[in-house]
Amino acid sequence: MATFLYRMGRTAFRRRWLVVLLWVALLGGLGAGAVSAPAAEDNGTSFMPGIEAQKAFDLIGQRFPGRDSNGASARIVFVAPKGEKVTEGGNKVAIDRLVTEAGDVSKVEQAVSPFAAGAVSKDATTAYAQITYKVKSDDLTDADKAALEKAVDQARDSGLTVEVGGNVLGSQPAAGGSAEAIGVALAAVVLLITFGSLAAAGLPLLTALVGVAVSMAAIMAVGSLFGLTATTGTLATMLGLAVGIDYALFVVSRYREERAGGKQPAEAAGIAVGTAGSAVVFAGLTVVIALAGLSVVGVPMLTKMGLCAAGAVVVGVLVALTLVPALLGMWPNATLSRKARRNKARQASSENGGSRWARFVLRRPVPVLLACVAGLGVVAVPAAHLELGMPGDEAKPASTTERRAYDDLAEGFGPGFNGPLTVVVDAKGADDAKGAAAEIAAKIEDTKGVVSVSAPRFNQAGDTALFSAVPSTGPNDEATKDLVQHIRAERAAVEKETGATFEVTGTTAMNIDVAQALQDALVPYLVVIVGLALVLLLLVFRSILVPVKAAFGFLLSVLASLGAVVAVFQWGWGASLIGVEQTGPIMSLMPIFLVGIVFGLAMDYEVFLVARMREAYTHGESAPNAVVSGFRHSARVVVAAAVIMIAVFSGFIGAGESMIKTIGFGLATAVLFDAFVVRMALVPAVLALVGDKAWWLPGWLARVLPRVDVEGTGLRAGEPEEVRESEAVRV
């Protein structure tokens, strides 16, 4: 492996113009394809096939073919001034005028007055009007939204409090824009401090951007064929940028190290790709395993996001192995520090901050190990109380009209009004379909925890009915989850009595089912990715202990980060410091995202750091000295890579959406724990305690495992090039 990559690096260095032109041609071709390709359409694919709420939703689509729940909608909430009622003269006139003006738009399908629909609270202080559109919210123009806003402002001028829920005026959560720009800027500062050279700092950023551009162009070019939307590529953009910077960072760092040791530019580039590039390949493979493993969760959208992001990581690896040495060939001295350019044969110092820290840990391995495990264990305790859900308008800042509309409805109609359950009755097997539906509705209305039930509405065939049930508790309340489970548990008895069956769906039930399914899928997902990564690390390091230690450290860091997320976003500890206004259940997808992304990044740091230790050990250094040598050469760039990751992810904590805040905070804390506690402290402490046994491998397993030579034993210093070339043939 190392020898093959060494030759690749030298070839890319020598044929730099050809390599650069090939990447430019690839980007241009994919860009042209992306521009000409039709946009991917939302084909209505099930979010999570197999769960009851999704089955019920699909049944509604089959039995009520004209019913479209994907159109844009706005729920306008009116609150009368203190001491007044919405049914009084002036208030009623203002509400009717708003509904009329809002409905006088070509794209509006229906505008229902609260007085016609009976949507007035018992005390008549609150009412709401439902506006439904013929198109999706993305298809609404600024003029369409402005017409609604104008009508709302006129109603407010009359003295009414008017807020708008729904998806018409609300902004969609997005992880991009200024957050990514801030992350890139912070990454540039960290790279500049690390390398002390504008060229060395700029090269990883440039190549990472090229890799992301190629990946996104490819996704857009084939988007209509595979159903890939812009949302699908969000994870690919974020991870492609992060790992692209990291992988180029390690190759450039090794190149500078070899040049400082007296190597010629072409030779230094070859060795950098042969050694650091080997670590890049296997680090990239661990990330690909984690992302591709998202397919086992069973969410089609998540599978597409994972595979697209895995493709972006593969592109990042190829860029680091080919484009980076090619650009180094164009400016062989520009990436060097001023001192190195003045004295090219200067040897690296035998002591630096990394080696001093390693010696500190080697002298005190037991206290350091116990401190790491105990500290992360304490932080991980809240993770045992993790509650999953799908935060909605209640989690948005109070400054948004959607959040205020949510609060007004909860106060006027009860907390469960914001999360009604939709019940679909399949009465095909019943003798009296209408009687069966009415009996089921009556039984559900009599259930403790249900406030009200609407009258059943039948389809044209008369064999399927729909009605809604309003719980007494909020959508994310644990009591609502218990209510849904209780209603479903009574289904068998009801079906036996009526001959009809029913299923529960709606946004609330869907979120409950998705949360449970994702929670159930977390353990199988962990088993798959950790198992495959253990095999890969076993192959890389030819050791039993190192892969096990890596997996154990990852579990500690990810549990600690989940604990921190629960403490802040669920319990509210320090929530105000980062602008979290409403605590509640953690987004259902969060643990899966956290485990997948952090696992890949954690294995990145493990491979980069331990590969240098393995290299030193195979070249004759003792086990303790190998640890010191690994830290001397790699600690600085691993720290820089981690700081870049933390900076990129922390940028999302400032987002207005609670969901984006949670993702940014979780990823940032996970990288912080894994890089600085696990990899920088726990790893050397464990290696210090086990000594040479860290690199032990049973003889029979050593004979079975192929040798991939990640540590570069085929690149022994001082050998003539023709000897290395002959070894490449054997490898």
Coordinates of C-alpha atoms in Angstrom, one line a residue, residues 33-43 45 216-230 232 304 308:
G33 CA -24.2 17.9 -16.3
A34 CA -25.5 19.5 -13.1
V35 CA -26.7 22.6 -15.0
S36 CA -28.4 20.7 -17.7
A37 CA -29.9 17.9 -15.5
P38 CA -33.6 18.3 -14.5
A39 CA -34.2 18.9 -10.9
A40 CA -35.1 15.9 -8.8
E41 CA -38.8 15.7 -7.9
D42 CA -40.3 14.7 -4.6
N43 CA -41.9 11.4 -5.5
T45 CA -41.4 8.2 -1.0
M216 CA -22.1 18.3 -5.3
A217 CA -21.9 18.6 -9.1
A218 CA -22.1 14.8 -9.3
I219 CA -25.0 14.7 -6.9
M220 CA -26.9 17.3 -8.9
A221 CA -26.1 15.7 -12.2
V222 CA -27.6 12.3 -11.2
G223 CA -30.2 13.8 -8.9
S224 CA -33.2 13.2 -11.1
L225 CA -32.1 9.7 -11.8
F226 CA -31.7 8.6 -8.1
G227 CA -34.1 11.1 -6.5
L228 CA -31.3 13.2 -4.9
T229 CA -32.4 16.6 -3.8
A230 CA -30.4 19.6 -2.4
T232 CA -29.7 15.0 0.4
K304 CA -29.3 8.6 0.3
C308 CA -23.9 10.8 -1.0

